[in-house]
Short mmCIF file of C-alpha atoms and ligand atoms in Angstrom, two decimals:
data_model
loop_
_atom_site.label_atom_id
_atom_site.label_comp_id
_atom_site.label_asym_id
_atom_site.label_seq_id
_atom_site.Cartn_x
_atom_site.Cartn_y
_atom_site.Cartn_z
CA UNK K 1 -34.65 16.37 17.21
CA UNK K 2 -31.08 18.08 16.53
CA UNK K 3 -28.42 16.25 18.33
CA UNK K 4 -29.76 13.04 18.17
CA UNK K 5 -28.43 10.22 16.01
CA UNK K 6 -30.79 9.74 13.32
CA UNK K 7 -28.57 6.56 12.07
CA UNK K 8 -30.76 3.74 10.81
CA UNK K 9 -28.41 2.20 8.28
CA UNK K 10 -26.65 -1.03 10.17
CA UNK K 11 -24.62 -1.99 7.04
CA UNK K 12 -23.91 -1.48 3.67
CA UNK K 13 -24.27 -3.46 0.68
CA UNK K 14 -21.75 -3.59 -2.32
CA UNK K 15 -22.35 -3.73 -5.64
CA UNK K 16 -19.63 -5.76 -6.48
CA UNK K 17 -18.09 -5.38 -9.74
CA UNK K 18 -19.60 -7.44 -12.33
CA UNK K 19 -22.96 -9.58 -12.33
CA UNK K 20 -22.07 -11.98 -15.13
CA UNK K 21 -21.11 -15.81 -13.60
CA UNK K 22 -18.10 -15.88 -16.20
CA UNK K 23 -16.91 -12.82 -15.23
CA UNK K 24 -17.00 -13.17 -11.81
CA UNK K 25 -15.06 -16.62 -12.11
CA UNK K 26 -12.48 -14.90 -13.73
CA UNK K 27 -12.34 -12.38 -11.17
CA UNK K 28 -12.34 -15.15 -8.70
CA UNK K 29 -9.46 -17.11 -10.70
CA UNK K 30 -7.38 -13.51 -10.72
CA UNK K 31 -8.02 -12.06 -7.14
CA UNK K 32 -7.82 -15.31 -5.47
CA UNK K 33 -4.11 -15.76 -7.29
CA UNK K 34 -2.59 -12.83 -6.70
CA UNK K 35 -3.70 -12.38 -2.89
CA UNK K 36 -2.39 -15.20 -2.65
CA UNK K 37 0.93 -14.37 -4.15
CA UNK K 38 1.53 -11.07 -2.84
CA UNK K 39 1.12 -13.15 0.69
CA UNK K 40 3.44 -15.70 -0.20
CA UNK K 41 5.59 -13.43 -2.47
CA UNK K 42 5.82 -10.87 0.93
CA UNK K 43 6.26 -13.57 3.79
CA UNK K 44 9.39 -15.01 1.88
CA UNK K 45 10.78 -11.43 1.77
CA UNK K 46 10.22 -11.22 5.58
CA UNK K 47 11.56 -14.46 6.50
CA UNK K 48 14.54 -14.43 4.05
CA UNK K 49 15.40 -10.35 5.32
CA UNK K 50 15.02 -11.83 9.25
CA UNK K 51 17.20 -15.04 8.73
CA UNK K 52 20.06 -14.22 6.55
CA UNK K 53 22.86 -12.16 8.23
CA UNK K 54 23.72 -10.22 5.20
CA UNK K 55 20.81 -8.85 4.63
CA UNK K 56 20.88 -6.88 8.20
CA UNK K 57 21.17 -3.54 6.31
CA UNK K 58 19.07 -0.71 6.49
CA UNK K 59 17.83 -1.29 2.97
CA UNK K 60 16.68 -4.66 3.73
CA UNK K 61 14.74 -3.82 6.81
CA UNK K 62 12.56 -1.28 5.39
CA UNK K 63 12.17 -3.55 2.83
CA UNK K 64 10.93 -6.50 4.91
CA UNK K 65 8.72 -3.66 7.08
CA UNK K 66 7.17 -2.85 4.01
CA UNK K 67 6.41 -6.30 2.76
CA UNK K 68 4.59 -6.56 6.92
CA UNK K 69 2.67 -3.41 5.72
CA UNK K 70 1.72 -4.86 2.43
CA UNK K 71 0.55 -8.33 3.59
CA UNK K 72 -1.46 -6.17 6.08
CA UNK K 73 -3.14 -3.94 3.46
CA UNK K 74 -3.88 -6.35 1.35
CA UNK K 75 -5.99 -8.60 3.80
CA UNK K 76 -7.96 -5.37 4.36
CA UNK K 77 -10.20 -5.41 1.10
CA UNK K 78 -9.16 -8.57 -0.39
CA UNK K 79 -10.11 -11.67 1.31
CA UNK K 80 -13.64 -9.85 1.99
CA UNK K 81 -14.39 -9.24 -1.36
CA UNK K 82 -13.15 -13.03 -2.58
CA UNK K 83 -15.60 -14.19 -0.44
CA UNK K 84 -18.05 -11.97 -1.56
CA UNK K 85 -17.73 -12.27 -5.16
CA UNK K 86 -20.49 -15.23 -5.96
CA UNK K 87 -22.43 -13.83 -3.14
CA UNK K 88 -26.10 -11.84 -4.26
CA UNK K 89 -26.20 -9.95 -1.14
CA UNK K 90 -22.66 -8.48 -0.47
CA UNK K 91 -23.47 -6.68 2.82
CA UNK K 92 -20.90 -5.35 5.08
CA UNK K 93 -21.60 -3.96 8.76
CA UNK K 94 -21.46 -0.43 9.57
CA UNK K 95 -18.67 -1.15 12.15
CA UNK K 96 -16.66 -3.15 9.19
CA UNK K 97 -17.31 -0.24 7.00
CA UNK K 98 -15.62 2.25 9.41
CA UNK K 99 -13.44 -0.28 9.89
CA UNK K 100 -11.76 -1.10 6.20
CA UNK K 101 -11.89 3.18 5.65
CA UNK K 102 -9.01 3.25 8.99
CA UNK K 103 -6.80 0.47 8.13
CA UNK K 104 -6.91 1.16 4.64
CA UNK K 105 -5.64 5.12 4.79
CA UNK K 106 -3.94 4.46 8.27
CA UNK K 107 -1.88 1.76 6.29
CA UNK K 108 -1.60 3.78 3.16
CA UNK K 109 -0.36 6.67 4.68
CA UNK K 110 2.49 4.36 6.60
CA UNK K 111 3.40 3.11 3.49
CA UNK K 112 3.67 6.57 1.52
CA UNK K 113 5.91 7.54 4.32
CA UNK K 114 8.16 4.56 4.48
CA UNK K 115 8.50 5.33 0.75
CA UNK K 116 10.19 8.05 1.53
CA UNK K 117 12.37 7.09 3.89
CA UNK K 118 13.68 3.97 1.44
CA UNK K 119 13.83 6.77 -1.07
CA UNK K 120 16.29 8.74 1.53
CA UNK K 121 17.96 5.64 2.17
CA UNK K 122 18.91 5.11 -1.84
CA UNK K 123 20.07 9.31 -1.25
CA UNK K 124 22.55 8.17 1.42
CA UNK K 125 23.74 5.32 -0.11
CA UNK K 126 24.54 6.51 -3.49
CA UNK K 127 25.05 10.33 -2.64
CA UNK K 128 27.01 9.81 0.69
CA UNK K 129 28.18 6.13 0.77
CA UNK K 130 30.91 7.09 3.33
CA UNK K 131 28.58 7.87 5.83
CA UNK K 132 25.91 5.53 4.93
CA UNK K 133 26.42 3.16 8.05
CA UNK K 134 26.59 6.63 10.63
CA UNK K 135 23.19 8.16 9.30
CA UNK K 136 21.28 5.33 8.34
CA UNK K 137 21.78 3.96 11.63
CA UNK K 138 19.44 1.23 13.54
CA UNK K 139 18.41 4.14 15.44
CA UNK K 140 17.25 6.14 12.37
CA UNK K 141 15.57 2.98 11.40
CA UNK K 142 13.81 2.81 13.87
CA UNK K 143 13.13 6.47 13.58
CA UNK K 144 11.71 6.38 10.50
CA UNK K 145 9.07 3.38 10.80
CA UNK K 146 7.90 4.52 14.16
CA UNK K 147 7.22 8.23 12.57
CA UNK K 148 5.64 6.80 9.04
CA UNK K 149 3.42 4.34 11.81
CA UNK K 150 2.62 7.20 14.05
CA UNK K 151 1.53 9.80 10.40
CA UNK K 152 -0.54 7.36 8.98
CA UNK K 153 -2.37 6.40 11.99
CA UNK K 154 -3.05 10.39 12.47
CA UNK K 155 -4.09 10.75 8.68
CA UNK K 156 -6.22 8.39 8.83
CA UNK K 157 -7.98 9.34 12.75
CA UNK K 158 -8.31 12.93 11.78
CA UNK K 159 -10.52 11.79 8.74
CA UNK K 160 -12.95 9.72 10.46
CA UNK K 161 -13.41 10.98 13.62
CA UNK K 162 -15.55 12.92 11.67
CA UNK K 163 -17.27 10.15 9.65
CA UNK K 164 -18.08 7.78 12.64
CA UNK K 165 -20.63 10.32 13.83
CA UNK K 166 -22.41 10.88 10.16
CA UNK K 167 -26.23 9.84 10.62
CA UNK K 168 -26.84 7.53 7.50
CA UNK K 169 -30.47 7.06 6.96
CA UNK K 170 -30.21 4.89 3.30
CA UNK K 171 -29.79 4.14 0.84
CA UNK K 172 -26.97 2.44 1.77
CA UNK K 173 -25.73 1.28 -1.88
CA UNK K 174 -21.94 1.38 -2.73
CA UNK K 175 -21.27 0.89 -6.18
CA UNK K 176 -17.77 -0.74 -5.17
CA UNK K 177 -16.15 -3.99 -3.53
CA UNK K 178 -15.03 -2.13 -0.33
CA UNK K 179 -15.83 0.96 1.91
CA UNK K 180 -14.04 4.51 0.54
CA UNK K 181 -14.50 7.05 1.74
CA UNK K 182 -15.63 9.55 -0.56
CA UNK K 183 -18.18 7.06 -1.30
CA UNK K 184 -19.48 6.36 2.10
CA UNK K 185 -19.70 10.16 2.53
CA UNK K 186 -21.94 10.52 -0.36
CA UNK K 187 -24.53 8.29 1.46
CA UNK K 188 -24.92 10.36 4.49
CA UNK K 189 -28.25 12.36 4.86
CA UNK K 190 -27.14 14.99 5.80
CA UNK K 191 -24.79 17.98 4.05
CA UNK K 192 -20.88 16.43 3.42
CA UNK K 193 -19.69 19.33 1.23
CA UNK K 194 -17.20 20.48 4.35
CA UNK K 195 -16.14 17.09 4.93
CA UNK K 196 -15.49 15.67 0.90
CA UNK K 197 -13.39 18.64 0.82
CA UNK K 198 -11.60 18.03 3.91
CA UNK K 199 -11.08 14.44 2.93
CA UNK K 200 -9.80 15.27 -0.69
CA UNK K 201 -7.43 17.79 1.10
CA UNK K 202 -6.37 15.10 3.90
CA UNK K 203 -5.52 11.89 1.23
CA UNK K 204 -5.13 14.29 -1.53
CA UNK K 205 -2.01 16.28 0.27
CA UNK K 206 -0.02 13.20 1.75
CA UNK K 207 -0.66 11.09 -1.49
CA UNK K 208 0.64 14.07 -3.68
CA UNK K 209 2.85 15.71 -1.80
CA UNK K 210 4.64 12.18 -0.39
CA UNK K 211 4.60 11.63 -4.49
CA UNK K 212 5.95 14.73 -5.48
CA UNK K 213 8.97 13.98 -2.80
CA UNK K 214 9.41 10.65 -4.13
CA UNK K 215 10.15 12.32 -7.71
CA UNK K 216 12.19 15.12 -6.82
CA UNK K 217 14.72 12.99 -4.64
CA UNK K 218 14.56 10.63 -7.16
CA UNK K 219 15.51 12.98 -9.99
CA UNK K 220 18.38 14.51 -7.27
CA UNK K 221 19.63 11.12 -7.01
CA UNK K 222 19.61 10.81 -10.82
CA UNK K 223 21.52 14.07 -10.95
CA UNK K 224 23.85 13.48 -8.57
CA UNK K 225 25.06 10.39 -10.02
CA UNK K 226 24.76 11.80 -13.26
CA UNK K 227 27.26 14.62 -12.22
CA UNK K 228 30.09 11.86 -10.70
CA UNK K 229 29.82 9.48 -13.08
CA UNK K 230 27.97 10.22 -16.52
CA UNK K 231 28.38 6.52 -17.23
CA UNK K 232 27.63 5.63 -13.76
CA UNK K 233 24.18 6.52 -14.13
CA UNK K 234 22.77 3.78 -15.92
CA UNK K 235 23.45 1.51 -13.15
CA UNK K 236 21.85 3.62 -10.45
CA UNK K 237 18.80 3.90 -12.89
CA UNK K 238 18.56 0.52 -13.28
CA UNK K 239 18.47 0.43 -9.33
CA UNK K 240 15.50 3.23 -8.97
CA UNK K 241 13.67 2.27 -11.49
CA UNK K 242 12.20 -0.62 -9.57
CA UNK K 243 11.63 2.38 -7.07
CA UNK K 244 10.33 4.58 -9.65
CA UNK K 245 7.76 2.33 -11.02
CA UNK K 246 6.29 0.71 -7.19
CA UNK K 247 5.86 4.53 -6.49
CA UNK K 248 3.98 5.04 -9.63
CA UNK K 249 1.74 2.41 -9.95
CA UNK K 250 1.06 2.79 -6.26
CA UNK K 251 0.27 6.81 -6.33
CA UNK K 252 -1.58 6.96 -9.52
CA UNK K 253 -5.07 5.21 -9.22
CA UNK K 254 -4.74 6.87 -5.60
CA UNK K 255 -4.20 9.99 -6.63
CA UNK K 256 -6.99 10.15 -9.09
CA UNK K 257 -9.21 8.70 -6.61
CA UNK K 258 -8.68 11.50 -4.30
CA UNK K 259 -8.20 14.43 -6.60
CA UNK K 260 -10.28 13.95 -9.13
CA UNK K 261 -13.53 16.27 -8.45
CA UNK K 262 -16.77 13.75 -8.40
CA UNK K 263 -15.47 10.43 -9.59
CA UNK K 264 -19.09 9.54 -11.34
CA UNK K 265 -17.08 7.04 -14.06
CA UNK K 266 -16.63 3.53 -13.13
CA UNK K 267 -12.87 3.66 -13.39
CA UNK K 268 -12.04 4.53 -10.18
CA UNK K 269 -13.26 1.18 -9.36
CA UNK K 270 -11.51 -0.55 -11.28
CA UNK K 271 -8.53 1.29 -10.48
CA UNK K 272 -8.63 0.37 -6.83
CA UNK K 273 -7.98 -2.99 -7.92
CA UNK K 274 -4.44 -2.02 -8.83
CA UNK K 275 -3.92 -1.02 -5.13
CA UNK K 276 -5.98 -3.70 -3.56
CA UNK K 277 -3.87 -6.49 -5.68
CA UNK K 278 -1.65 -5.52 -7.71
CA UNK K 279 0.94 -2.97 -5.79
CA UNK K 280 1.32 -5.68 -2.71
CA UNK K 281 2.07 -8.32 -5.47
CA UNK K 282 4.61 -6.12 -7.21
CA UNK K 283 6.71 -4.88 -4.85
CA UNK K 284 7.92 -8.25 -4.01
CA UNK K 285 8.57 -8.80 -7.55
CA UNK K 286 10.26 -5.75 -8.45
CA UNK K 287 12.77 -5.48 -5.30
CA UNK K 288 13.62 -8.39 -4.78
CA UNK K 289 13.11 -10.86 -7.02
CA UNK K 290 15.18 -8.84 -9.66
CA UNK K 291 17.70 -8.30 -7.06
CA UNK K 292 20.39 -10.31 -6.69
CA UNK K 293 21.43 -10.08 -3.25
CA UNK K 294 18.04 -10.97 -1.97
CA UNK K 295 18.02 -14.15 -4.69
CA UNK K 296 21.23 -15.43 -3.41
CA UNK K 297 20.04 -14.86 0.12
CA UNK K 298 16.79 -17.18 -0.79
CA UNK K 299 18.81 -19.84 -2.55
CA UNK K 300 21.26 -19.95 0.87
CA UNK K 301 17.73 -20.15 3.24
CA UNK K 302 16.58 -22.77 0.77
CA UNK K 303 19.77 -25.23 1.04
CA UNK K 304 19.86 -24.51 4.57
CA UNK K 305 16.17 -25.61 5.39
CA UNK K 306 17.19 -28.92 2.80
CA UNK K 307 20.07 -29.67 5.00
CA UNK K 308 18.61 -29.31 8.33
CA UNK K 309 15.74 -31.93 6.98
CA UNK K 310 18.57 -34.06 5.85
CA UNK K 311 20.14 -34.06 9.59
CA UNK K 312 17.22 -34.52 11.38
C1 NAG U 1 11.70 -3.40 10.49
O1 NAG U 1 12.74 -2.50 10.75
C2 NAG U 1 13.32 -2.60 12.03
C3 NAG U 1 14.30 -1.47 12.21
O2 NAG U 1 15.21 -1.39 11.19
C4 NAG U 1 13.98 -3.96 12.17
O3 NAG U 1 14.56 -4.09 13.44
C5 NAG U 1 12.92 -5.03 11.95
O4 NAG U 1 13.52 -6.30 11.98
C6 NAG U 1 12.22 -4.82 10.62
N1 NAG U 1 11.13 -5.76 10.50
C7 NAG U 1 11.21 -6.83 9.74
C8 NAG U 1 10.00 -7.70 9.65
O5 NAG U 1 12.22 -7.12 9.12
#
């Protein structure tokens, strides 16, 4: 019999998060509003970044290629489990399973990365604004997303090559709104030690160790500034802490999901929400709608669409 796939599961059923009608119209009311923001909220970044000449800058294209990744990562889990959440029987297919586990780290991980390159970017610009233009050029760009595209597309491959081959045999209960992995692995029937500890090592290394390079080039640029300028520094803080706190709220609930030894609590549920809806609505909110280049830029695209309608 070895060798042979013993798979009988086809799909998986969630347990959703709450059972109560009230609740889960509230849930409905919240999810529903913010997906919908973040999308709005992320496309207006894009389109404003693309249009306006003066925001052709380094800074504003990783920006708007981080709003692309956002919009993506949040239609992962999110429309999915909005449609799911009056549903009784919240099944999802094997294939979608697999599925939401790849985009979700592969997506992840390209955003971790690109996290770091906007953090480098901040470096050169307020460490070495003379040669800003020279070594943040288009080519480096470039250089940069195609990497952070091309690392979390590996992180996320090496992880489930692995997985796709798992025979699951039932139950095939996940006490959550969307596939994780370390979930998913604890359904197999068969033994996952090797692999839960090769997952927690995979996710657990590039969320800490991408967060642990966020903070310590953060705190360099702090210093730095700190050293020119001792007054200086409250405006650059001003500046990173928008940074500071997407980078937070993004690595905590993730790093507790992955590091934390047998997540048998409920919280870790709950905490996906934060990266499900809430990062992808914030980062909109915290770069740009607090900055005021990009608000001027929006008020120019705004007149200029008026005044086209008013010609035509
Ligand atoms: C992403 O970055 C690249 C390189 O800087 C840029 O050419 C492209 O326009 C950006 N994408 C968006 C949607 O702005």
């Amino acid at each position: 019999m070895d060798g042979v796939n013993h798979s009988t599961v086809s799909e998986f059923v969630f347990l959703g998060l709450t059972n109560s009608w009230e609740n889960q119209l509230l849930l409905f009311l919240f999810s529903f509003s913010f997906y919908l923001a973040s999308m709005m909220g992320n496309l207006v970044i894009v389109f404003t970044v693309t249009l306006d000449i003066h925001l052709h800058s380094p800074m504003y294209f990783l920006l708007a290629n981080l709003s692309v990744i956002d919009m993506f990562f949040c239609s992962i889990t999110a429309p999915k489990m909005i449609c799911d959440i009056f549903k009784k029987h919240k099944a999802i297919s094997f294939c979608g399973c697999i599925t939401q586990i790849f985009f979700s780290h592969a997506l992840g991980g390209t955003e971790m990365v690109l996290l770091i390159a906007m953090a480098f970017d901040r470096y050169v610009a307020i460490c070495k604004p003379l040669h800003y233009l020279t070594i943040m050029s288009p080519r480096m760009c470039l250089y940069f997303l195609v990497t952070s595209w091309i690392i979390g597309f590996i992180h996320s491959l090496v992880q489930l090559i692995f997985v796709v081959d798992l025979p699951f045999c039932g139950p095939n209960i996940l006490d959550s709104f969307y596939c994780d992995l370390p979930r998913l692995l604890r359904l197999a029937c068969t033994n996952t030690q090797e692999l839960e500890f090769m997952v927690i090592v995979n996710s657990g290394l590039i969320s800490v160790g991408s967060f642990v390079l966020l903070v310590i080039s953060y705190i360099f640029i702090l210093f730095t500034v700190w050293k020119h300028s001792p007054g200086g520094s409250f405006k650059a803080l001003s500046t990173l802490s928008a940074h500071i706190t997407v980078v937070v709220l993004f690595f905590g609930p993730l790093m507790f999901f992955y590091t934390w030894p047998s997540p048998t609590s409920h919280l870790d549920k709950y905490l996906a929400i934060f990266d499900a809806f809430i990062t992808p609505f914030l980062n909109p909110v915290i770069y740009t709608f607090r900055n005021k280049e990009m608000k001027v830029a929006m008020k120019r695209l705004c007149s200029h669409l008026l005044h086209y309608r008013k010609i035509s």
